[in-house]
Amino acid sequence: MQFWRLFSRNRSAVMGMFILIAIFLMAISAPLFFPADPFSLAGQSMSPPGANGFLLGSDSLGRDVAAGIAHGAKTSLLIGLLATLVAVFVGVIMGALAGYYGGVIDNLLMRTTEMFQTIPSFLFAILLVAIMKPSIESIVIAIAVVSWPAVARLVRGEFLSLRNREFVQACHTLGMGDVRIMLGEILPNCLSPIIVIGSLMVATAILIESGLAFLGLGDPNIMSWGFQIGAGRTLLRSAWWVCTFPGIAILLTVLAINLVGEGLNDALNPRLRDRS
Amino acid sequence: MTRLLDIKDLHVGLPAGGQRKYAVEAANLHLNDNEILCVVGESGSGKSLTARAIMGLLPKPHVHIAKGSVTFQGEDLAAASEARLRDIRGSEISMIFQEPMTALNPVMTIGNQIDEVFRFHEKMPAQERRSRALKLLQDVQLPDPEQALGAYPHQLSGGQRQRAMIAMALALDPKILIADEPTTALDVTTQAQVLRLIKQMQESHGTGVVFITHDFGVVADIADRVAVMQNGLVVETGTTDEVLRRPTHPYTQALMAAVPSLIPRPPRPRAEERVLRVNALTKTYRSGGGLLGGKARVVHAAKQVTLDLTRGETLGIVGESGSGKSTVARCIVRLTDAEAGEILLGDTDLRPLGRAAMRPHRAKIQMVFQDPFASLNPRAKVGRIIAQGPEMYGASSAEARDKALELLKIVGLDDRAYDRFPHEFSGGQRQRIGIARALALEPQILVADEPVSALDVSIQAQILTLLDEIRDRMNLSMIFITHDLRVAAQVCDRIAVMQRGEVVEIGPTAELFANPQHSYTTELLAAVPGKGWFASETKPLTEAS
């Protein structure tokens, strides 16, 4: 396991991975520990942590904060992963076409990318969700739409530098088709940076989702960390726990993903391999 | 004669877990004033690290001097402080590198870079610094020294840049000059000029020069004494005469034997059947210009190139960089589109064919590339690299696999190579894989673009022999692009000499070498390093001494 050896050299990345695994386990075991609907009124409202059987307290309507965090983990991870997958998929296609063909196609696709990049991404996401009505699909689409340009630029750069390499030319002399060269020959050679940018993008996606939910643009039927913070916002001085614990959950998740992303970067980037 | 530098029992340690413990092991060398010591060896022999150890330029902390001393004028440089080394570098010992484009700062003018050397080491008024810089550039025979002072590195040619580097290195009249493959990146005629310049400067300043090279031809031209290195060990030292005429170590003997001879091999009968005719092929590159006007640069990479190739023949295309030899090769395999002319394969003109129409003809012309490290997909297994060609042309995967295994055997690799990745192989082995890939489609014509120029000389000989065997066995015709006339003499039946996009001379190898018609051919032949020493296969010079 050479990859693991390289990855584990970065201690904080390993720590990040353990945190991430813990959050993941929490997400899938949420129905086990908190079988009730996290929106249901579970007891006395505004209970501080530890009181009235609430581990992390309850909010103004008596909803269990701990249950919300456990169920919200699923939402955050799911939206983060889905949105990233869509963004990477679109970005890779756009970037690959632009980088491989160059010329007019490159110009056209890159100007389009720039158009997306000129709009501040969070505002753009708000706009999209507001137009499409808040739901899990619309949030995933909104996050993907604001995230793909970064992937497209990265992939374009990689394709530009790889398309003139001799091994690609060798494929041309064999008479290989363009699609096969792009997918079979060039793409495997730029997987490492794509994996790295993808992992970091999951963290951004979780942040955007939380932000949207905080503003009340989340899916109203699904518990999420951003929604919890939004609901507790007005009580910050009287019931600090309602905002604080979901906030810590977001912080830990995003931090863990960033650490893992950094670790992947160190492990997959051969130029950094020998730095100590 | 005073001794300038004394290297005793030098060990350069490598990071733990590498292939070997020391990059350089127990090296004993010395350098006198007014002499050129050539350190020769193949890649990985430790020659460059020896040079860097002298300068204190090892990539610390991974690579470091583990043991031994480097004594310069009574002072051990291996133990000297970084501040002291900075003082010595540039003023007492200076260095020139292989690639002047990367060794010079691209955003500073040549004049400023020379000026820097003066400013760091000595106090003198700006006026004097400038006049001394000018004098230096005159000394290294730059065509227009005034202009060169204000020029940026990219505005000079490769040879001019290397001259500027030499001027910089000699600015403070150092006692020792270390030259690490300073002519390897240069064309052969430029190389000859730069070698001459280094020799002249060394003689007029009485400098001691440590000259690192892999090329025995260069050694023969320039060295007073020679040290041969292999795998970190100095296996033989002696005067140039001793080492080149009476090499005692088997490795030195093997290296010398691997230097291709300049005497062309005996001519072979030429077949009648012409497999390829190239008529008046023209390719022009345009750059610059664009929206904001500006002057467009037009380069005639190929001008009215006419060639033909008969069955079983090897046609060499020789020339210096920018002569258009690679462009012609790329036009023939249709990696580049030529604007005019004909490329007749049998009776079909390939030049105007589109991608789809070209596809059935692709298999007939295949290419072997220069860089064995860039020409294989690092993420694909060797088996797939070779087998994918036949598979694309309809072979079943079992057939393609058998074909690939057979080809691996032909190019001298064993079956286990099939399931391994390219990075597990050495440069020479990778080039064999590249050749196997090209042969997988059973081409009629093999276009080899500098197939051995990235390889060590001993590996070079093996690959050339392999190409020869394959050509005979499969009755292939071959177009062989090279800048190295020694290599051309050994593999080509006929040679076309190209200069600035034009074929200036074409003819059978022996005739061309014995009686060159064009002045450029004569110039190229005269510039081949070590002509006098390695002129023939038998070594009559042994008697001559």
Coordinates of N, CA, C and O in Angstrom, one line a residue, chain B residues 415-541:
Chain B
D415 N 8.5 -11.9 -21.2 CA 7.0 -11.9 -21.1 C 6.5 -11.1 -19.9 O 5.4 -10.5 -19.9
R416 N 7.3 -11.1 -18.8 CA 6.8 -10.4 -17.6 C 6.6 -8.9 -17.8 O 5.9 -8.3 -17.1
A417 N 7.3 -8.4 -18.8 CA 7.1 -6.9 -19.1 C 5.6 -6.6 -19.4 O 5.2 -5.5 -19.2
Y418 N 4.9 -7.6 -19.9 CA 3.5 -7.3 -20.4 C 2.6 -6.7 -19.3 O 1.9 -5.8 -19.6
D419 N 2.8 -7.1 -18.1 CA 1.9 -6.6 -17.0 C 2.5 -5.6 -16.1 O 2.1 -5.3 -15.0
R420 N 3.6 -4.9 -16.6 CA 4.2 -3.9 -15.8 C 4.0 -2.5 -16.4 O 3.6 -2.4 -17.5
F421 N 4.3 -1.5 -15.6 CA 4.1 -0.1 -16.0 C 5.4 0.4 -16.5 O 6.5 0.0 -16.1
P422 N 5.3 1.4 -17.4 CA 6.5 1.9 -18.0 C 7.6 2.4 -17.0 O 8.8 2.2 -17.3
H423 N 7.2 3.0 -15.9 CA 8.2 3.5 -15.0 C 9.1 2.5 -14.4 O 10.1 2.8 -13.7
E424 N 8.7 1.2 -14.5 CA 9.6 0.1 -14.0 C 10.7 -0.2 -14.9 O 11.5 -1.1 -14.6
F425 N 10.8 0.5 -16.0 CA 11.8 0.1 -17.0 C 12.9 1.3 -17.2 O 12.5 2.4 -16.9
S426 N 14.0 0.9 -17.6 CA 15.1 1.9 -17.9 C 14.8 2.6 -19.2 O 14.0 2.1 -20.0
G427 N 15.5 3.7 -19.5 CA 15.3 4.4 -20.8 C 15.5 3.5 -22.0 O 14.6 3.6 -22.9
G428 N 16.5 2.7 -22.0 CA 16.7 1.8 -23.2 C 15.6 0.8 -23.4 O 15.1 0.5 -24.5
Q429 N 15.1 0.2 -22.2 CA 14.0 -0.7 -22.3 C 12.7 -0.1 -22.8 O 12.0 -0.6 -23.5
R430 N 12.5 1.2 -22.3 CA 11.3 1.9 -22.7 C 11.4 2.1 -24.2 O 10.3 2.1 -24.9
Q431 N 12.6 2.4 -24.7 CA 12.6 2.7 -26.2 C 12.3 1.4 -26.9 O 11.7 1.4 -28.0
R432 N 12.7 0.2 -26.4 CA 12.3 -1.0 -27.0 C 10.8 -1.2 -27.0 O 10.2 -1.7 -28.0
I433 N 10.2 -0.8 -25.9 CA 8.7 -0.9 -25.9 C 8.1 0.0 -26.9 O 7.2 -0.4 -27.6
G434 N 8.7 1.2 -27.1 CA 8.2 2.2 -28.1 C 8.3 1.6 -29.5 O 7.5 1.7 -30.4
I435 N 9.4 0.8 -29.7 CA 9.6 0.2 -31.0 C 8.6 -0.9 -31.2 O 8.0 -1.1 -32.3
A436 N 8.4 -1.7 -30.2 CA 7.4 -2.8 -30.3 C 6.0 -2.2 -30.6 O 5.3 -2.8 -31.4
R437 N 5.7 -1.1 -30.0 CA 4.4 -0.5 -30.3 C 4.3 -0.1 -31.8 O 3.3 -0.4 -32.4
A438 N 5.4 0.5 -32.3 CA 5.3 0.9 -33.7 C 5.2 -0.3 -34.6 O 4.6 -0.2 -35.7
L439 N 5.8 -1.4 -34.2 CA 5.9 -2.6 -35.1 C 4.5 -3.4 -35.0 O 4.3 -4.2 -35.9
A440 N 3.7 -3.1 -34.0 CA 2.5 -3.9 -33.8 C 1.6 -3.9 -34.9 O 0.8 -4.8 -35.2
L441 N 1.6 -2.8 -35.7 CA 0.7 -2.7 -36.8 C 1.3 -3.2 -38.1 O 0.7 -3.0 -39.2
E442 N 2.4 -3.8 -38.0 CA 3.2 -4.3 -39.2 C 3.3 -3.3 -40.3 O 2.8 -3.4 -41.4
P443 N 4.0 -2.2 -40.0 CA 4.1 -1.1 -40.9 C 5.1 -1.4 -42.1 O 5.9 -2.4 -41.9
Q444 N 5.0 -0.7 -43.2 CA 6.0 -0.8 -44.2 C 7.1 0.2 -44.0 O 8.2 -0.1 -44.4
I445 N 6.7 1.3 -43.3 CA 7.7 2.3 -43.1 C 7.8 2.7 -41.6 O 6.8 2.8 -41.0
L446 N 9.0 2.8 -41.1 CA 9.2 3.2 -39.8 C 9.9 4.5 -39.8 O 10.9 4.7 -40.4
V447 N 9.2 5.5 -39.1 CA 9.9 6.8 -39.0 C 10.4 7.0 -37.6 O 9.7 6.9 -36.6
A448 N 11.7 7.1 -37.5 CA 12.3 7.2 -36.2 C 12.9 8.6 -36.0 O 13.8 9.0 -36.7
D449 N 12.3 9.3 -35.0 CA 12.7 10.7 -34.8 C 13.7 10.7 -33.6 O 13.3 10.7 -32.5
E450 N 15.0 10.8 -33.9 CA 16.0 10.8 -32.9 C 15.8 9.7 -31.8 O 15.8 10.0 -30.6
P451 N 15.7 8.5 -32.3 CA 15.3 7.4 -31.3 C 16.4 7.1 -30.3 O 16.1 6.5 -29.3
V452 N 17.6 7.6 -30.5 CA 18.7 7.2 -29.5 C 19.3 8.4 -28.9 O 20.2 8.2 -28.0
S453 N 18.8 9.6 -29.2 CA 19.6 10.8 -28.7 C 19.4 11.0 -27.2 O 20.2 11.7 -26.6
A454 N 18.4 10.4 -26.6 CA 18.2 10.5 -25.2 C 18.8 9.4 -24.4 O 18.7 9.3 -23.2
L455 N 19.5 8.5 -25.1 CA 20.1 7.3 -24.4 C 21.6 7.4 -24.2 O 22.3 8.1 -24.9
D456 N 22.1 6.7 -23.2 CA 23.5 6.6 -23.0 C 24.1 5.8 -24.2 O 23.5 5.0 -24.8
V457 N 25.4 6.1 -24.4 CA 26.1 5.6 -25.6 C 26.1 4.0 -25.7 O 25.9 3.5 -26.7
S458 N 26.2 3.4 -24.5 CA 26.2 1.9 -24.6 C 24.8 1.4 -25.0 O 24.7 0.4 -25.7
I459 N 23.8 2.0 -24.5 CA 22.4 1.6 -24.8 C 22.1 1.9 -26.2 O 21.4 1.2 -27.0
Q460 N 22.6 3.1 -26.7 CA 22.5 3.6 -28.0 C 22.8 2.5 -29.0 O 22.1 2.2 -29.9
A461 N 24.0 1.9 -28.8 CA 24.5 0.9 -29.7 C 23.5 -0.3 -29.8 O 23.2 -0.8 -30.9
Q462 N 23.0 -0.7 -28.6 CA 22.0 -1.8 -28.6 C 20.8 -1.5 -29.4 O 20.3 -2.3 -30.2
I463 N 20.2 -0.3 -29.2 CA 19.0 0.1 -29.9 C 19.2 0.2 -31.4 O 18.4 -0.3 -32.2
L464 N 20.4 0.7 -31.8 CA 20.7 0.8 -33.2 C 20.8 -0.6 -33.9 O 20.2 -0.8 -35.0
T465 N 21.4 -1.5 -33.2 CA 21.5 -2.9 -33.7 C 20.1 -3.5 -33.8 O 19.8 -4.1 -34.8
L466 N 19.3 -3.2 -32.8 CA 17.9 -3.8 -32.8 C 17.1 -3.3 -34.0 O 16.5 -4.0 -34.7
L467 N 17.3 -1.9 -34.2 CA 16.5 -1.3 -35.4 C 17.0 -2.0 -36.7 O 16.2 -2.2 -37.6
D468 N 18.3 -2.2 -36.8 CA 18.9 -2.8 -38.0 C 18.3 -4.2 -38.2 O 17.9 -4.6 -39.3
E469 N 18.3 -5.0 -37.1 CA 17.8 -6.4 -37.2 C 16.4 -6.4 -37.7 O 16.0 -7.2 -38.5
I470 N 15.6 -5.5 -37.0 CA 14.1 -5.5 -37.3 C 13.9 -5.1 -38.8 O 13.1 -5.7 -39.5
R471 N 14.7 -4.1 -39.2 CA 14.5 -3.7 -40.6 C 14.7 -4.8 -41.6 O 14.0 -5.1 -42.5
D472 N 15.8 -5.6 -41.3 CA 16.1 -6.7 -42.2 C 15.0 -7.8 -42.1 O 14.6 -8.4 -43.1
R473 N 14.6 -8.1 -40.9 CA 13.7 -9.2 -40.6 C 12.3 -8.9 -41.2 O 11.7 -9.8 -41.8
M474 N 11.9 -7.7 -41.1 CA 10.5 -7.4 -41.6 C 10.5 -6.7 -42.9 O 9.5 -6.2 -43.4
N475 N 11.7 -6.5 -43.5 CA 11.8 -5.8 -44.8 C 11.2 -4.5 -44.7 O 10.4 -4.1 -45.6
L476 N 11.5 -3.7 -43.7 CA 11.0 -2.4 -43.5 C 11.8 -1.4 -44.2 O 13.0 -1.6 -44.4
S477 N 11.2 -0.3 -44.5 CA 11.9 0.9 -44.9 C 11.9 1.9 -43.7 O 11.0 1.9 -43.0
M478 N 13.0 2.6 -43.6 CA 13.1 3.4 -42.4 C 13.6 4.8 -42.7 O 14.5 5.0 -43.5
I479 N 12.9 5.8 -42.1 CA 13.4 7.2 -42.1 C 13.9 7.5 -40.8 O 13.3 7.3 -39.8
F480 N 15.2 7.8 -40.7 CA 15.9 8.0 -39.5 C 16.4 9.4 -39.3 O 17.2 9.9 -40.0
I481 N 15.7 10.1 -38.4 CA 16.1 11.5 -38.1 C 17.1 11.6 -37.0 O 17.0 11.0 -36.0
T482 N 18.2 12.3 -37.3 CA 19.2 12.4 -36.2 C 20.1 13.6 -36.4 O 20.1 14.2 -37.5
H483 N 20.7 14.1 -35.3 CA 21.6 15.2 -35.4 C 23.0 14.7 -35.4 O 23.9 15.5 -35.5
D484 N 23.1 13.4 -35.1 CA 24.4 12.8 -34.8 C 25.0 12.1 -36.0 O 24.5 11.1 -36.4
L485 N 26.0 12.7 -36.7 CA 26.5 12.1 -37.9 C 27.2 10.7 -37.7 O 27.2 9.9 -38.6
R486 N 27.7 10.5 -36.4 CA 28.2 9.2 -36.2 C 27.1 8.1 -36.3 O 27.3 7.0 -36.9
V487 N 26.0 8.4 -35.6 CA 24.9 7.5 -35.7 C 24.4 7.3 -37.1 O 24.2 6.2 -37.6
A488 N 24.3 8.4 -37.8 CA 23.8 8.3 -39.2 C 24.8 7.4 -40.0 O 24.3 6.6 -40.9
A489 N 26.1 7.6 -39.8 CA 27.0 6.8 -40.6 C 26.8 5.3 -40.4 O 27.0 4.5 -41.3
Q490 N 26.4 4.9 -39.2 CA 26.2 3.5 -38.9 C 24.9 2.9 -39.3 O 24.8 1.7 -39.5
V491 N 23.8 3.7 -39.5 CA 22.6 3.0 -39.8 C 22.0 3.4 -41.1 O 21.1 2.7 -41.6
C492 N 22.5 4.5 -41.8 CA 21.8 5.0 -42.9 C 22.4 4.5 -44.2 O 23.6 4.4 -44.4
D493 N 21.5 4.1 -45.2 CA 22.0 3.8 -46.5 C 22.3 5.1 -47.3 O 23.2 5.2 -48.0
R494 N 21.3 6.0 -47.2 CA 21.4 7.3 -47.8 C 21.2 8.4 -46.8 O 20.5 8.1 -45.8
I495 N 21.7 9.6 -47.0 CA 21.5 10.6 -46.1 C 21.0 11.9 -46.8 O 21.5 12.2 -47.9
A496 N 20.0 12.6 -46.2 CA 19.6 13.9 -46.7 C 20.0 14.9 -45.7 O 19.7 14.7 -44.5
V497 N 20.7 15.9 -46.1 CA 21.1 16.9 -45.1 C 20.2 18.1 -45.2 O 19.9 18.6 -46.3
M498 N 19.6 18.5 -44.1 CA 18.7 19.6 -44.2 C 19.2 20.9 -43.4 O 19.9 20.7 -42.4
Q499 N 19.0 22.0 -44.0 CA 19.3 23.3 -43.4 C 18.2 24.3 -43.7 O 17.8 24.5 -44.8
R500 N 17.8 24.9 -42.6 CA 16.7 25.9 -42.7 C 15.5 25.5 -43.6 O 15.1 26.2 -44.5
G501 N 15.1 24.2 -43.4 CA 13.9 23.8 -44.1 C 14.1 23.2 -45.5 O 13.2 22.8 -46.1
E502 N 15.4 23.3 -45.9 CA 15.6 22.8 -47.3 C 16.6 21.6 -47.2 O 17.5 21.5 -46.4
V503 N 16.4 20.7 -48.2 CA 17.3 19.6 -48.3 C 18.5 20.1 -49.2 O 18.3 20.4 -50.3
V504 N 19.6 20.3 -48.6 CA 20.7 20.9 -49.3 C 21.6 19.8 -50.1 O 22.2 20.1 -51.0
E505 N 21.5 18.6 -49.5 CA 22.3 17.6 -50.2 C 21.7 16.2 -49.9 O 21.2 16.0 -48.7
I506 N 21.6 15.3 -50.8 CA 21.1 14.0 -50.6 C 22.0 13.0 -51.4 O 22.3 13.3 -52.5
G507 N 22.3 11.9 -50.7 CA 23.2 10.9 -51.5 C 23.5 9.7 -50.6 O 23.2 9.7 -49.4
P508 N 24.1 8.7 -51.2 CA 24.5 7.5 -50.4 C 25.5 7.9 -49.4 O 26.3 8.8 -49.6
T509 N 25.4 7.3 -48.2 CA 26.2 7.7 -47.0 C 27.7 7.8 -47.3 O 28.3 8.8 -47.0
A510 N 28.2 6.8 -47.9 CA 29.7 6.7 -48.1 C 30.1 7.9 -49.0 O 31.1 8.6 -48.7
E511 N 29.4 8.1 -50.1 CA 29.7 9.2 -51.0 C 29.6 10.6 -50.3 O 30.5 11.4 -50.4
L512 N 28.6 10.7 -49.5 CA 28.3 12.0 -48.9 C 29.4 12.3 -47.9 O 29.9 13.4 -47.7
F513 N 29.9 11.3 -47.2 CA 30.9 11.5 -46.2 C 32.3 11.7 -46.9 O 33.1 12.5 -46.4
A514 N 32.5 11.0 -47.9 CA 33.8 11.1 -48.6 C 34.0 12.4 -49.4 O 35.0 13.0 -49.4
N515 N 32.8 12.8 -50.0 CA 32.9 13.9 -50.9 C 31.7 14.8 -50.8 O 30.9 14.8 -51.7
P516 N 31.6 15.5 -49.7 CA 30.4 16.3 -49.5 C 30.4 17.5 -50.5 O 31.4 18.1 -50.8
Q517 N 29.2 17.7 -51.1 CA 29.1 18.7 -52.2 C 28.7 20.0 -51.7 O 29.1 21.0 -52.2
H518 N 27.9 20.1 -50.6 CA 27.4 21.4 -50.1 C 28.3 21.8 -48.9 O 28.8 21.0 -48.2
S519 N 28.5 23.2 -48.8 CA 29.4 23.7 -47.8 C 28.9 23.4 -46.4 O 29.7 23.1 -45.5
Y520 N 27.6 23.3 -46.3 CA 27.0 23.0 -44.9 C 27.3 21.6 -44.5 O 27.6 21.4 -43.3
T521 N 27.3 20.7 -45.4 CA 27.6 19.3 -45.1 C 29.1 19.2 -44.6 O 29.4 18.6 -43.7
T522 N 29.9 19.9 -45.4 CA 31.3 19.9 -45.0 C 31.5 20.5 -43.6 O 32.2 19.9 -42.7
E523 N 30.7 21.6 -43.3 CA 30.8 22.2 -42.0 C 30.4 21.2 -40.9 O 31.0 21.1 -39.8
L524 N 29.3 20.5 -41.2 CA 28.7 19.5 -40.2 C 29.8 18.4 -39.9 O 30.0 18.1 -38.8
L525 N 30.4 17.9 -41.0 CA 31.3 16.9 -40.8 C 32.5 17.3 -40.1 O 33.1 16.6 -39.2
A526 N 32.9 18.6 -40.3 CA 34.1 19.1 -39.6 C 33.9 19.3 -38.1 O 34.8 19.3 -37.3
A527 N 32.6 19.5 -37.8 CA 32.3 19.8 -36.4 C 32.1 18.6 -35.5 O 32.0 18.7 -34.3
V528 N 32.1 17.4 -36.1 CA 31.9 16.2 -35.3 C 33.0 16.1 -34.2 O 34.1 16.1 -34.6
P529 N 32.6 16.0 -32.9 CA 33.7 16.0 -31.9 C 34.5 14.7 -32.0 O 34.0 13.7 -32.3
G530 N 35.8 14.9 -31.7 CA 36.7 13.7 -31.6 C 36.9 13.1 -32.9 O 37.2 11.9 -32.9
K531 N 36.9 13.8 -34.0 CA 37.1 13.2 -35.3 C 38.4 12.4 -35.4 O 38.4 11.3 -35.9
G532 N 39.5 13.1 -34.9 CA 40.8 12.5 -35.1 C 41.0 11.2 -34.4 O 41.7 10.3 -34.7
W533 N 40.2 11.1 -33.3 CA 40.4 9.9 -32.4 C 39.6 8.7 -32.8 O 40.1 7.6 -32.8
F534 N 38.4 9.0 -33.1 CA 37.5 7.8 -33.4 C 37.2 7.7 -34.8 O 36.1 7.4 -35.2
A535 N 38.2 8.0 -35.7 CA 37.9 8.1 -37.1 C 37.6 6.8 -37.7 O 36.9 6.7 -38.7
S536 N 38.1 5.7 -37.1 CA 37.9 4.4 -37.8 C 37.7 3.4 -36.7 O 37.9 3.5 -35.6
E537 N 37.2 2.2 -37.3 CA 36.8 1.2 -36.3 C 38.1 0.5 -35.7 O 38.1 0.3 -34.5
T538 N 39.1 0.2 -36.5 CA 40.3 -0.2 -35.9 C 41.0 1.1 -35.4 O 40.6 2.2 -35.8
K539 N 41.9 0.9 -34.5 CA 42.4 2.1 -33.8 C 43.9 2.3 -34.2 O 44.8 2.0 -33.4
P540 N 44.1 2.8 -35.4 CA 45.5 3.0 -35.8 C 46.3 4.0 -35.0 O 47.5 4.0 -35.0
L541 N 45.6 4.8 -34.3 CA 46.3 5.9 -33.5 C 47.2 5.3 -32.4 O 48.1 5.9 -32.0

